[in-house]
Tab-separated table of C-alpha atoms (C1' of nucleotides) in Angstrom:
chain	number	residue	atom	x	y	z
C	1	UNK	CA	-187.367	-32.740	227.476
C	2	UNK	CA	-187.269	-35.432	223.975
C	3	UNK	CA	-188.079	-35.580	220.856
C	4	UNK	CA	-191.361	-33.355	220.963
C	5	UNK	CA	-191.206	-31.923	217.219
C	6	UNK	CA	-192.090	-34.967	214.679
C	7	UNK	CA	-192.112	-35.043	211.155
C	8	UNK	CA	-193.053	-37.035	207.779
C	9	UNK	CA	-189.600	-36.674	206.463
C	10	UNK	CA	-186.405	-35.461	207.950
C	11	UNK	CA	-185.233	-31.775	208.248
C	12	UNK	CA	-182.606	-30.121	208.425
C	13	UNK	CA	-180.867	-27.653	211.077
C	14	UNK	CA	-181.648	-23.956	209.987
C	15	UNK	CA	-178.825	-21.420	212.186
C	16	UNK	CA	-177.895	-18.294	210.901
C	17	UNK	CA	-173.803	-16.585	210.817
C	18	UNK	CA	-173.143	-13.194	210.639
C	19	UNK	CA	-169.600	-11.917	210.179
C	20	UNK	CA	-169.179	-9.093	212.539
C	21	UNK	CA	-166.218	-6.394	210.264
C	22	UNK	CA	-165.109	-3.767	212.426
C	23	UNK	CA	-162.444	-1.213	211.543
C	24	UNK	CA	-159.996	-0.640	214.888
C	25	UNK	CA	-155.932	0.538	214.571
C	26	UNK	CA	-156.215	0.692	211.333
C	27	UNK	CA	-157.342	-3.094	210.799
C	28	UNK	CA	-160.671	-4.915	209.170
C	29	UNK	CA	-161.289	-6.856	212.566
C	30	UNK	CA	-163.618	-9.459	213.111
C	31	UNK	CA	-165.947	-11.236	215.145
C	32	UNK	CA	-165.067	-14.521	216.338
C	33	UNK	CA	-166.704	-16.384	219.375
C	34	UNK	CA	-165.634	-18.910	222.141
C	35	UNK	CA	-167.475	-21.652	221.804
C	36	UNK	CA	-168.278	-23.276	225.284
C	37	UNK	CA	-169.735	-26.588	223.758
C	38	UNK	CA	-169.359	-28.949	221.748
C	39	UNK	CA	-169.128	-29.543	218.994
C	40	UNK	CA	-166.103	-27.599	218.227
C	41	UNK	CA	-165.257	-27.064	221.809
C	42	UNK	CA	-163.300	-24.367	222.529
C	43	UNK	CA	-162.766	-23.719	218.751
C	44	UNK	CA	-163.455	-19.760	218.071
C	45	UNK	CA	-166.396	-19.958	215.303
C	46	UNK	CA	-169.210	-16.745	214.621
C	47	UNK	CA	-171.285	-15.661	216.412
C	48	UNK	CA	-174.237	-17.404	216.043
C	49	UNK	CA	-176.956	-20.325	216.083
C	50	UNK	CA	-180.111	-21.382	215.293
C	51	UNK	CA	-183.462	-20.314	214.267
C	52	UNK	CA	-186.475	-20.067	216.558
C	53	UNK	CA	-190.120	-21.184	215.128
C	54	UNK	CA	-191.953	-17.930	214.197
C	55	UNK	CA	-188.799	-15.772	214.104
C	56	UNK	CA	-187.710	-14.159	210.771
C	57	UNK	CA	-184.222	-14.710	209.457
C	58	UNK	CA	-182.545	-11.461	209.743
C	59	UNK	CA	-184.279	-11.459	213.420
C	60	UNK	CA	-182.537	-14.081	213.811
C	61	UNK	CA	-179.102	-13.118	213.207
C	62	UNK	CA	-180.267	-9.857	215.356
C	63	UNK	CA	-181.077	-11.929	217.632
C	64	UNK	CA	-177.328	-13.858	218.018
C	65	UNK	CA	-175.758	-11.103	217.537
C	66	UNK	CA	-177.224	-9.471	220.842
C	67	UNK	CA	-177.428	-12.841	222.924
C	68	UNK	CA	-173.310	-13.897	222.218
C	69	UNK	CA	-171.486	-10.547	221.749
C	70	UNK	CA	-174.413	-6.753	223.002
C	71	UNK	CA	-174.337	-6.138	220.248
C	72	UNK	CA	-177.056	-4.703	217.987
C	73	UNK	CA	-178.551	-2.142	215.775
C	74	UNK	CA	-175.749	-1.862	213.094
C	75	UNK	CA	-176.023	-2.578	209.285
C	76	UNK	CA	-176.669	-6.330	208.395
C	77	UNK	CA	-177.153	-8.448	205.241
C	78	UNK	CA	-177.932	-11.645	203.464
C	79	UNK	CA	-174.056	-12.800	202.752
C	80	UNK	CA	-175.209	-16.524	201.049
C	81	UNK	CA	-177.037	-19.981	202.522
C	82	UNK	CA	-174.510	-22.318	202.921
C	83	UNK	CA	-176.206	-26.151	203.329
C	84	UNK	CA	-172.943	-28.618	202.487
C	85	UNK	CA	-174.966	-32.058	203.288
C	86	UNK	CA	-171.406	-32.597	206.123
C	87	UNK	CA	-170.009	-28.854	207.509
C	88	UNK	CA	-171.941	-29.861	211.179
C	89	UNK	CA	-170.433	-33.120	212.073
C	90	UNK	CA	-173.885	-33.095	214.488
C	91	UNK	CA	-176.569	-33.549	211.562
C	92	UNK	CA	-177.495	-31.504	208.788
C	93	UNK	CA	-177.091	-27.869	209.318
C	94	UNK	CA	-178.550	-25.400	207.007
C	95	UNK	CA	-177.001	-21.937	207.883
C	96	UNK	CA	-177.863	-18.296	206.952
C	97	UNK	CA	-175.365	-16.140	206.630
C	98	UNK	CA	-174.942	-12.776	207.152
C	99	UNK	CA	-172.015	-10.468	207.405
C	100	UNK	CA	-172.915	-6.563	209.779
C	101	UNK	CA	-170.003	-3.249	209.597
C	102	UNK	CA	-169.556	-2.075	212.404
C	103	UNK	CA	-169.062	1.868	213.027
C	104	UNK	CA	-165.375	1.850	215.497
C	105	UNK	CA	-167.169	3.648	218.328
C	106	UNK	CA	-169.119	1.634	218.525
C	107	UNK	CA	-168.002	-1.386	220.543
C	108	UNK	CA	-168.756	-2.209	223.363
C	109	UNK	CA	-167.904	-6.477	224.039
C	110	UNK	CA	-170.073	-8.495	226.800
C	111	UNK	CA	-169.475	-12.066	226.586
C	112	UNK	CA	-172.503	-14.631	227.265
C	113	UNK	CA	-174.365	-17.808	227.732
C	114	UNK	CA	-173.567	-19.283	224.243
C	115	UNK	CA	-170.513	-17.902	224.124
C	116	UNK	CA	-167.430	-19.027	226.527
C	117	UNK	CA	-165.294	-15.962	225.478
C	118	UNK	CA	-165.482	-12.956	221.734
C	119	UNK	CA	-162.844	-11.405	220.817
C	120	UNK	CA	-161.533	-9.297	217.062
C	121	UNK	CA	-159.109	-10.545	215.268
C	122	UNK	CA	-157.734	-9.151	212.034
C	123	UNK	CA	-158.409	-10.876	209.465
C	124	UNK	CA	-154.127	-12.061	208.720
C	125	UNK	CA	-154.102	-13.524	212.323
C	126	UNK	CA	-157.635	-15.861	212.230
C	127	UNK	CA	-157.576	-18.723	213.755
C	128	UNK	CA	-158.000	-21.882	213.795
C	129	UNK	CA	-162.174	-22.236	212.862
C	130	UNK	CA	-164.802	-24.225	213.674
C	131	UNK	CA	-167.665	-26.024	210.796
C	132	UNK	CA	-167.539	-23.847	207.604
C	133	UNK	CA	-166.756	-20.875	209.229
C	134	UNK	CA	-163.411	-19.689	206.703
C	135	UNK	CA	-165.277	-20.055	204.075
C	136	UNK	CA	-167.672	-17.558	205.035
C	137	UNK	CA	-165.248	-14.885	206.182
C	138	UNK	CA	-163.055	-15.497	203.376
C	139	UNK	CA	-166.546	-14.716	201.111
C	140	UNK	CA	-168.230	-11.923	203.548
C	141	UNK	CA	-164.240	-10.200	202.723
C	142	UNK	CA	-165.054	-10.134	198.980
C	143	UNK	CA	-168.379	-9.126	199.247
C	144	UNK	CA	-167.705	-6.366	201.349
C	145	UNK	CA	-164.724	-5.116	198.852
C	146	UNK	CA	-166.577	-5.253	195.591
C	147	UNK	CA	-168.791	-2.762	197.909
C	148	UNK	CA	-166.446	-0.921	198.100
C	149	UNK	CA	-165.982	-0.061	194.529
C	150	UNK	CA	-170.426	1.176	193.735
C	151	UNK	CA	-171.854	1.580	196.739
C	152	UNK	CA	-171.749	3.718	200.132
C	153	UNK	CA	-171.249	0.574	202.460
C	154	UNK	CA	-167.185	2.465	204.044
C	155	UNK	CA	-169.655	4.749	206.060
C	156	UNK	CA	-171.985	2.129	207.492
C	157	UNK	CA	-168.125	1.450	209.270
C	158	UNK	CA	-168.269	5.598	210.310
C	159	UNK	CA	-168.956	6.705	213.622
C	160	UNK	CA	-171.412	9.806	213.394
C	161	UNK	CA	-170.002	13.194	212.815
C	162	UNK	CA	-166.246	12.634	211.529
C	163	UNK	CA	-162.805	13.767	209.442
C	164	UNK	CA	-162.645	14.234	206.010
C	165	UNK	CA	-159.254	11.863	207.327
C	166	UNK	CA	-160.644	9.809	209.063
C	167	UNK	CA	-163.112	8.916	206.174
C	168	UNK	CA	-159.803	8.313	203.986
C	169	UNK	CA	-157.991	6.490	206.349
C	170	UNK	CA	-160.997	4.003	206.614
C	171	UNK	CA	-161.049	3.425	202.711
C	172	UNK	CA	-156.993	3.416	202.758
C	173	UNK	CA	-157.937	0.543	205.060
C	174	UNK	CA	-159.993	-1.920	203.424
C	175	UNK	CA	-158.929	-1.196	199.577
C	176	UNK	CA	-155.354	-1.474	201.404
C	177	UNK	CA	-154.165	1.371	199.696
C	178	UNK	CA	-152.653	4.728	199.725
C	179	UNK	CA	-155.462	7.517	197.833
C	180	UNK	CA	-155.387	10.678	196.982
C	181	UNK	CA	-155.611	13.133	199.292
C	182	UNK	CA	-157.346	16.149	196.916
C	183	UNK	CA	-158.693	12.923	194.387
C	184	UNK	CA	-160.414	11.516	197.475
C	185	UNK	CA	-161.921	15.035	198.668
C	186	UNK	CA	-163.600	15.635	195.073
C	187	UNK	CA	-164.740	12.250	194.477
C	188	UNK	CA	-166.041	11.278	198.240
C	189	UNK	CA	-168.087	14.921	197.602
C	190	UNK	CA	-169.021	14.430	194.561
C	191	UNK	CA	-171.143	11.376	196.016
C	192	UNK	CA	-173.737	13.771	197.907
C	193	UNK	CA	-174.816	12.089	200.641
C	194	UNK	CA	-172.158	13.967	203.136
C	195	UNK	CA	-173.056	17.591	204.652
C	196	UNK	CA	-170.545	19.718	206.767
C	197	UNK	CA	-172.576	19.767	210.420
C	198	UNK	CA	-170.177	23.576	210.533
C	199	UNK	CA	-168.269	22.182	213.468
C	200	UNK	CA	-164.434	22.103	213.780
C	201	UNK	CA	-162.750	19.442	214.882
C	202	UNK	CA	-160.054	21.109	217.448
C	203	UNK	CA	-158.209	17.705	218.503
C	204	UNK	CA	-153.871	17.560	217.261
C	205	UNK	CA	-151.229	19.623	216.832
C	206	UNK	CA	-152.732	20.619	213.307
C	207	UNK	CA	-155.666	22.802	211.422
C	208	UNK	CA	-158.976	22.252	212.750
C	209	UNK	CA	-160.715	19.801	210.667
C	210	UNK	CA	-164.355	20.429	209.362
C	211	UNK	CA	-166.610	17.617	210.906
C	212	UNK	CA	-168.582	15.988	208.637
C	213	UNK	CA	-171.898	13.984	208.593
C	214	UNK	CA	-173.470	11.630	206.746
C	215	UNK	CA	-177.506	12.842	204.810
C	216	UNK	CA	-178.947	9.613	205.107
C	217	UNK	CA	-177.920	7.432	207.881
C	218	UNK	CA	-179.251	4.228	207.489
C	219	UNK	CA	-179.134	4.183	204.206
C	220	UNK	CA	-177.041	2.536	201.542
C	221	UNK	CA	-177.064	3.467	197.694
C	222	UNK	CA	-175.670	2.035	194.923
C	223	UNK	CA	-172.764	4.988	192.557
C	224	UNK	CA	-171.771	4.263	189.342
V	1	UNK	CA	-196.682	-42.647	206.216
V	2	UNK	CA	-197.268	-40.680	209.472
V	3	UNK	CA	-194.331	-38.735	211.401
V	4	UNK	CA	-191.566	-40.968	211.595
V	5	UNK	CA	-188.713	-38.009	212.537
V	6	UNK	CA	-189.059	-36.523	215.799
V	7	UNK	CA	-187.143	-33.427	217.304
V	8	UNK	CA	-186.029	-31.846	219.692
V	9	UNK	CA	-187.064	-27.902	218.812
V	10	UNK	CA	-189.687	-27.064	216.195
V	11	UNK	CA	-187.820	-27.188	212.647
V	12	UNK	CA	-189.123	-25.110	209.417
V	13	UNK	CA	-188.917	-26.665	205.399
V	14	UNK	CA	-186.048	-26.774	203.540
V	15	UNK	CA	-186.954	-26.090	200.225
V	16	UNK	CA	-185.253	-24.102	196.834
V	17	UNK	CA	-187.235	-22.152	193.730
V	18	UNK	CA	-184.934	-21.535	190.758
V	19	UNK	CA	-186.143	-18.025	188.509
V	20	UNK	CA	-185.216	-19.691	184.384
V	21	UNK	CA	-184.520	-16.565	182.410
V	22	UNK	CA	-184.198	-17.242	178.819
V	23	UNK	CA	-185.098	-15.115	175.587
V	24	UNK	CA	-187.537	-15.914	173.424
V	25	UNK	CA	-188.988	-13.984	170.888
V	26	UNK	CA	-186.969	-10.779	171.733
V	27	UNK	CA	-187.943	-10.765	175.170
V	28	UNK	CA	-186.899	-11.611	178.473
V	29	UNK	CA	-189.202	-14.782	179.559
V	30	UNK	CA	-189.602	-16.468	183.414
V	31	UNK	CA	-190.690	-19.802	184.183
V	32	UNK	CA	-193.068	-20.549	185.855
V	33	UNK	CA	-195.129	-24.556	186.925
V	34	UNK	CA	-199.005	-24.611	187.335
V	35	UNK	CA	-199.287	-25.966	190.790
V	36	UNK	CA	-201.442	-29.258	190.760
V	37	UNK	CA	-201.992	-28.777	194.301
V	38	UNK	CA	-202.870	-27.803	197.527
V	39	UNK	CA	-201.687	-24.136	198.447
V	40	UNK	CA	-202.304	-22.096	195.781
V	41	UNK	CA	-203.409	-24.789	193.448
V	42	UNK	CA	-204.194	-24.446	189.274
V	43	UNK	CA	-201.888	-20.885	190.458
V	44	UNK	CA	-198.412	-19.706	188.803
V	45	UNK	CA	-195.255	-20.750	190.656
V	46	UNK	CA	-191.820	-21.243	190.322
V	47	UNK	CA	-190.256	-24.315	190.061
V	48	UNK	CA	-188.695	-26.020	193.177
V	49	UNK	CA	-189.263	-28.815	195.875
V	50	UNK	CA	-188.449	-29.825	198.874
V	51	UNK	CA	-184.459	-30.615	200.536
V	52	UNK	CA	-184.282	-33.980	200.518
V	53	UNK	CA	-182.237	-34.885	204.146
V	54	UNK	CA	-178.071	-35.222	202.533
V	55	UNK	CA	-178.164	-33.382	198.566
V	56	UNK	CA	-176.243	-30.621	198.640
V	57	UNK	CA	-178.292	-26.383	198.720
V	58	UNK	CA	-177.478	-26.750	194.652
V	59	UNK	CA	-178.201	-30.184	193.994
V	60	UNK	CA	-181.708	-29.617	195.130
V	61	UNK	CA	-182.277	-26.649	192.596
V	62	UNK	CA	-181.085	-29.206	190.208
V	63	UNK	CA	-182.860	-31.795	190.273
V	64	UNK	CA	-185.922	-30.082	191.304
V	65	UNK	CA	-185.432	-27.973	188.115
V	66	UNK	CA	-185.041	-31.282	186.269
V	67	UNK	CA	-187.552	-33.145	187.888
V	68	UNK	CA	-190.466	-30.170	187.270
V	69	UNK	CA	-189.433	-28.884	183.999
V	70	UNK	CA	-186.573	-31.071	181.685
V	71	UNK	CA	-184.323	-28.761	182.266
V	72	UNK	CA	-180.799	-29.508	182.805
V	73	UNK	CA	-176.587	-28.342	182.099
V	74	UNK	CA	-177.609	-24.256	182.437
V	75	UNK	CA	-175.547	-21.206	184.399
V	76	UNK	CA	-177.630	-21.976	188.156
V	77	UNK	CA	-176.466	-19.072	190.807
V	78	UNK	CA	-177.933	-18.653	194.504
V	79	UNK	CA	-179.999	-15.656	194.869
V	80	UNK	CA	-181.061	-15.202	198.413
V	81	UNK	CA	-182.484	-17.606	201.303
V	82	UNK	CA	-185.936	-15.879	201.680
V	83	UNK	CA	-187.931	-17.348	205.311
V	84	UNK	CA	-190.482	-14.769	206.615
V	85	UNK	CA	-192.676	-16.621	208.777
V	86	UNK	CA	-196.090	-16.677	206.649
V	87	UNK	CA	-194.619	-16.768	203.786
V	88	UNK	CA	-196.121	-20.215	203.145
V	89	UNK	CA	-199.391	-21.316	204.394
V	90	UNK	CA	-198.750	-24.624	205.834
V	91	UNK	CA	-196.060	-24.132	207.929
V	92	UNK	CA	-193.103	-22.735	208.078
V	93	UNK	CA	-190.997	-22.994	205.028
V	94	UNK	CA	-187.488	-21.699	204.539
V	95	UNK	CA	-186.579	-20.588	200.417
V	96	UNK	CA	-183.032	-20.946	198.979
V	97	UNK	CA	-184.060	-19.536	195.042
V	98	UNK	CA	-181.346	-19.504	192.704
V	99	UNK	CA	-182.187	-18.161	189.127
V	100	UNK	CA	-180.512	-19.931	185.853
V	101	UNK	CA	-180.212	-19.099	182.753
V	102	UNK	CA	-181.227	-20.792	179.340
V	103	UNK	CA	-179.600	-20.687	175.635
V	104	UNK	CA	-182.817	-20.116	173.765
V	105	UNK	CA	-182.124	-22.763	171.648
V	106	UNK	CA	-181.514	-25.137	174.652
V	107	UNK	CA	-185.713	-24.983	175.487
V	108	UNK	CA	-187.601	-27.685	175.873
V	109	UNK	CA	-189.727	-27.996	178.412
V	110	UNK	CA	-191.852	-31.431	179.438
V	111	UNK	CA	-194.380	-30.553	182.282
V	112	UNK	CA	-194.032	-34.430	184.565
V	113	UNK	CA	-195.456	-34.996	187.924
V	114	UNK	CA	-195.798	-32.111	190.729
V	115	UNK	CA	-196.116	-29.638	187.796
V	116	UNK	CA	-199.568	-29.542	185.723
V	117	UNK	CA	-197.502	-27.225	183.232
V	118	UNK	CA	-195.192	-25.555	182.773
V	119	UNK	CA	-194.648	-22.173	180.522
V	120	UNK	CA	-192.926	-19.776	179.459
V	121	UNK	CA	-193.589	-16.239	180.696
V	122	UNK	CA	-192.701	-11.815	180.118
V	123	UNK	CA	-191.263	-9.956	182.703
V	124	UNK	CA	-194.488	-7.800	182.512
V	125	UNK	CA	-197.134	-9.693	182.104
V	126	UNK	CA	-197.180	-12.540	185.098
V	127	UNK	CA	-199.897	-13.728	186.206
V	128	UNK	CA	-201.216	-13.844	190.091
V	129	UNK	CA	-198.333	-15.664	191.458
V	130	UNK	CA	-198.763	-18.560	194.254
V	131	UNK	CA	-196.167	-16.937	197.906
V	132	UNK	CA	-194.205	-14.514	197.761
V	133	UNK	CA	-192.504	-15.536	194.461
V	134	UNK	CA	-193.218	-11.828	192.356
V	135	UNK	CA	-190.801	-10.320	195.403
V	136	UNK	CA	-188.758	-13.822	194.050
V	137	UNK	CA	-188.386	-12.682	190.385
V	138	UNK	CA	-188.139	-9.037	191.384
V	139	UNK	CA	-185.007	-9.675	193.119
V	140	UNK	CA	-183.124	-12.196	190.463
V	141	UNK	CA	-184.233	-8.956	187.814
V	142	UNK	CA	-182.348	-6.605	188.857
V	143	UNK	CA	-179.414	-9.072	190.164
V	144	UNK	CA	-179.858	-10.319	186.318
V	145	UNK	CA	-179.470	-6.611	185.024
V	146	UNK	CA	-176.929	-4.826	187.578
V	147	UNK	CA	-174.873	-8.488	185.862
V	148	UNK	CA	-174.885	-7.445	183.172
V	149	UNK	CA	-172.553	-4.379	183.231
V	150	UNK	CA	-169.670	-5.979	185.204
V	151	UNK	CA	-169.379	-9.698	183.826
V	152	UNK	CA	-170.194	-11.854	181.228
V	153	UNK	CA	-173.347	-13.052	182.407
V	154	UNK	CA	-175.244	-12.253	179.163
V	155	UNK	CA	-173.643	-15.238	177.402
V	156	UNK	CA	-174.784	-17.523	178.640
V	157	UNK	CA	-178.443	-16.712	176.856
V	158	UNK	CA	-176.249	-17.418	173.939
V	159	UNK	CA	-175.732	-21.639	172.044
V	160	UNK	CA	-172.744	-22.824	171.279
V	161	UNK	CA	-172.048	-20.511	167.608
V	162	UNK	CA	-174.101	-17.514	167.024
V	163	UNK	CA	-172.866	-13.870	165.149
V	164	UNK	CA	-172.373	-10.568	166.350
V	165	UNK	CA	-175.745	-9.657	165.031
V	166	UNK	CA	-176.863	-11.697	167.479
V	167	UNK	CA	-175.248	-10.762	170.350
V	168	UNK	CA	-175.911	-7.551	169.528
V	169	UNK	CA	-180.057	-8.090	170.464
V	170	UNK	CA	-179.487	-10.258	173.128
V	171	UNK	CA	-177.610	-7.130	175.459
V	172	UNK	CA	-180.666	-5.155	174.112
V	173	UNK	CA	-183.191	-6.669	174.733
V	174	UNK	CA	-181.740	-7.384	178.465
V	175	UNK	CA	-181.022	-3.850	178.895
V	176	UNK	CA	-184.207	-2.104	177.160
V	177	UNK	CA	-182.011	0.208	174.920
V	178	UNK	CA	-180.512	0.920	171.835
V	179	UNK	CA	-176.529	0.557	170.743
V	180	UNK	CA	-174.431	1.299	168.624
V	181	UNK	CA	-172.749	-1.323	166.594
V	182	UNK	CA	-169.116	-0.528	165.936
V	183	UNK	CA	-169.128	1.008	170.099
V	184	UNK	CA	-170.471	-2.324	171.129
V	185	UNK	CA	-168.285	-4.047	168.593
V	186	UNK	CA	-165.430	-3.207	169.240
V	187	UNK	CA	-166.358	-3.613	173.017
V	188	UNK	CA	-167.572	-6.985	173.122
V	189	UNK	CA	-164.190	-8.128	171.601
V	190	UNK	CA	-162.336	-5.858	173.613
V	191	UNK	CA	-163.522	-8.890	176.969
V	192	UNK	CA	-161.305	-11.076	175.040
V	193	UNK	CA	-164.359	-13.952	175.627
V	194	UNK	CA	-165.207	-15.051	171.896
V	195	UNK	CA	-163.414	-16.830	169.220
V	196	UNK	CA	-164.111	-16.529	165.885
V	197	UNK	CA	-164.683	-20.371	164.058
V	198	UNK	CA	-163.875	-19.047	160.635
V	199	UNK	CA	-167.990	-20.303	159.426
V	200	UNK	CA	-170.384	-18.018	157.281
V	201	UNK	CA	-174.305	-17.036	158.608
V	202	UNK	CA	-175.904	-17.599	154.981
V	203	UNK	CA	-179.001	-17.516	156.698
V	204	UNK	CA	-181.700	-13.725	155.565
V	205	UNK	CA	-181.200	-11.915	152.264
V	206	UNK	CA	-178.199	-10.021	152.911
V	207	UNK	CA	-174.249	-9.873	153.591
V	208	UNK	CA	-173.153	-13.275	155.447
V	209	UNK	CA	-172.206	-12.539	158.960
V	210	UNK	CA	-169.341	-13.811	161.293
V	211	UNK	CA	-170.041	-17.153	162.993
V	212	UNK	CA	-168.663	-16.631	166.529
V	213	UNK	CA	-168.681	-18.630	169.910
V	214	UNK	CA	-167.049	-18.750	173.152
V	215	UNK	CA	-163.775	-18.911	174.064
V	216	UNK	CA	-165.087	-20.239	177.817
V	217	UNK	CA	-168.353	-21.735	177.095
V	218	UNK	CA	-168.958	-22.501	181.610
V	219	UNK	CA	-166.211	-18.950	182.875
V	220	UNK	CA	-168.104	-16.473	183.879
V	221	UNK	CA	-166.137	-13.639	183.891
V	222	UNK	CA	-165.929	-10.180	186.622
V	223	UNK	CA	-165.374	-7.370	184.228
V	224	UNK	CA	-163.951	-3.933	184.887
M	1	DG	C1'	-181.420	-3.123	141.771
M	2	DC	C1'	-183.762	-2.700	145.964
M	3	DA	C1'	-183.837	-4.116	150.639
M	4	DA	C1'	-181.224	-5.425	154.732
M	5	DA	C1'	-177.681	-6.632	158.022
M	6	DA	C1'	-172.821	-6.821	158.029
M	7	DG	C1'	-168.852	-4.537	158.459
M	8	DT	C1'	-165.631	-0.705	159.702
M	9	DG	C1'	-162.103	4.731	162.130
M	10	DT	C1'	-162.007	8.837	163.390
M	11	DT	C1'	-163.866	12.902	166.814
M	12	DA	C1'	-164.880	14.697	170.755
M	13	DT	C1'	-166.050	14.162	176.018
M	14	DC	C1'	-165.968	13.934	179.944
M	15	DC	C1'	-163.781	11.458	183.426
M	16	DC	C1'	-160.007	10.026	186.382
M	17	DT	C1'	-155.198	10.593	187.642
M	18	DA	C1'	-150.776	12.708	189.144
M	19	DC	C1'	-149.077	16.329	191.478
M	20	DA	C1'	-147.322	21.270	194.882
M	21	DC	C1'	-148.143	24.074	198.008
M	22	DC	C1'	-150.087	27.419	201.749
M	23	DC	C1'	-153.178	26.746	206.500
M	24	DA	C1'	-153.958	26.562	211.950
M	25	DT	C1'	-152.766	24.978	215.611
M	26	DG	C1'	-150.756	22.477	219.684
M	27	DA	C1'	-145.944	22.020	222.188
L	1	DT	C1'	-140.190	27.505	214.688
L	2	DC	C1'	-141.787	23.304	213.850
L	3	DA	C1'	-144.489	19.400	212.929
L	4	DT	C1'	-148.719	17.622	211.087
L	5	DG	C1'	-152.797	16.941	209.094
L	6	DG	C1'	-156.142	19.961	207.131
L	7	DG	C1'	-157.941	22.383	202.785
L	8	DT	C1'	-157.276	23.293	198.112
L	9	DG	C1'	-156.831	23.366	191.342
L	10	DT	C1'	-155.047	22.250	186.942
L	11	DA	C1'	-153.786	20.571	183.404
L	12	DG	C1'	-152.522	15.573	180.662
L	13	DG	C1'	-154.000	11.168	178.962
L	14	DG	C1'	-157.554	7.150	178.529
L	15	DA	C1'	-161.394	4.874	178.204
L	16	DT	C1'	-166.726	5.349	176.259
L	17	DA	C1'	-169.590	7.961	173.191
L	18	DA	C1'	-171.789	9.935	168.830
L	19	DC	C1'	-171.294	9.528	164.227
L	20	DA	C1'	-172.369	7.652	157.948
L	21	DC	C1'	-170.415	5.059	154.562
L	22	DT	C1'	-169.236	0.878	151.910
L	23	DT	C1'	-170.268	-4.215	151.157
L	24	DT	C1'	-172.261	-9.355	150.055
L	25	DT	C1'	-176.064	-11.331	150.268
L	26	DG	C1'	-181.256	-12.843	148.518
L	27	DC	C1'	-184.901	-12.125	146.029
DNA sequence: GCAAAAGTGTTATCCCTACACCCATGA
DNA sequence: TCATGGGTGTAGGGATAACACTTTTGC
């Protein structure tokens, strides 16, 4: 206990915070944790925490995400670095923020040490947020919507296999508009990113659908 | 002198570094400073330095840029945050990087305290660089080229007034390809971002050119 | 008068959009 | 047989790309 690490000049603390998006019930949701300690105790905040001294930034984001929510192995991308001098009331904190996309079948929340609770919220119905986390979320949402139009980032929301109807639903939810079925199929197939698995999806009282999968599940391609 | 600032956990140092681009002699150039002190003494590096404890990140980038090169009042945008644990041989350093665009008539270099020297280099002919600065430059260049296609960022290279021929040259240099004069003029005028000043540019042994200016010199608009 | 850049419209092509009907299945 | 989502092609419109000649000036 105490003050073991000394420097010639004052230093800010460095944290990472992650905006985790998923799609559930045809809605874009994001993950918040309820803070278990001050400041902003009992308020909702983004999962995140302090950088270990020998830890890569992205590794820190992944670690905090897993520790606080149990989520791992998802798409993660650096968003922006926030460093307003007074964004944390305790002291100077620089936050390197990331955003993550989680397939809808991959959600398995578990609260833990730092987080009294964790839950998914619709973007339109967010609670009051700690720090400048509202601003971070707004930026992450803008980036996600922008990337929809010039990359294959939306595929990161899909499970391993899916039908074209399910994929179209995802795009419709994210873009918040209905799309023409024929045009969507022509376009998405022309990208050359998905292929038929050969299997059929026989759920529901209607004609079975072809099941597709990604050719490169890990890669997010730039299109256009 | 000594170790006045103590913390319970070790903390990384935080710096900002800036990739400054300009256009000169029909070439994209960037600004490097020669390091005056270890590590990497006498090697070339990006202008930048340590964050003051009460200073905003962007303010730090601006301050270091002015201190080391005399450049101020230019377009500045956050690029990415680099934090590999061993990117600085002395200790853990997080670098929040920015890139800046300088109009070609606005270049007025002056070396100073931290920088033994400063100079412009073509991207194809960079010297060996300190730290991971080559990686930072590569990313900045990619970002700049990408933004050309969906924003008016190229205008930030222009002086207050300019001709359409000069503007086309800028686009040709940045995109590294020749453009059709008529199509370029139709396109650039259709953006609605520039207007005639009414003056004519009578230099050279050829027909005088209309002089244009930006309607909103500060704003970078998203187009498309 | 000649070299050098300024200035100016039309046509063809491609891509995106709009649009309607049959199919396979479960209940 | 009916309700439900799956699956398919074509035609029109708008934007982009290709293309050549005249103008004004300095030397």
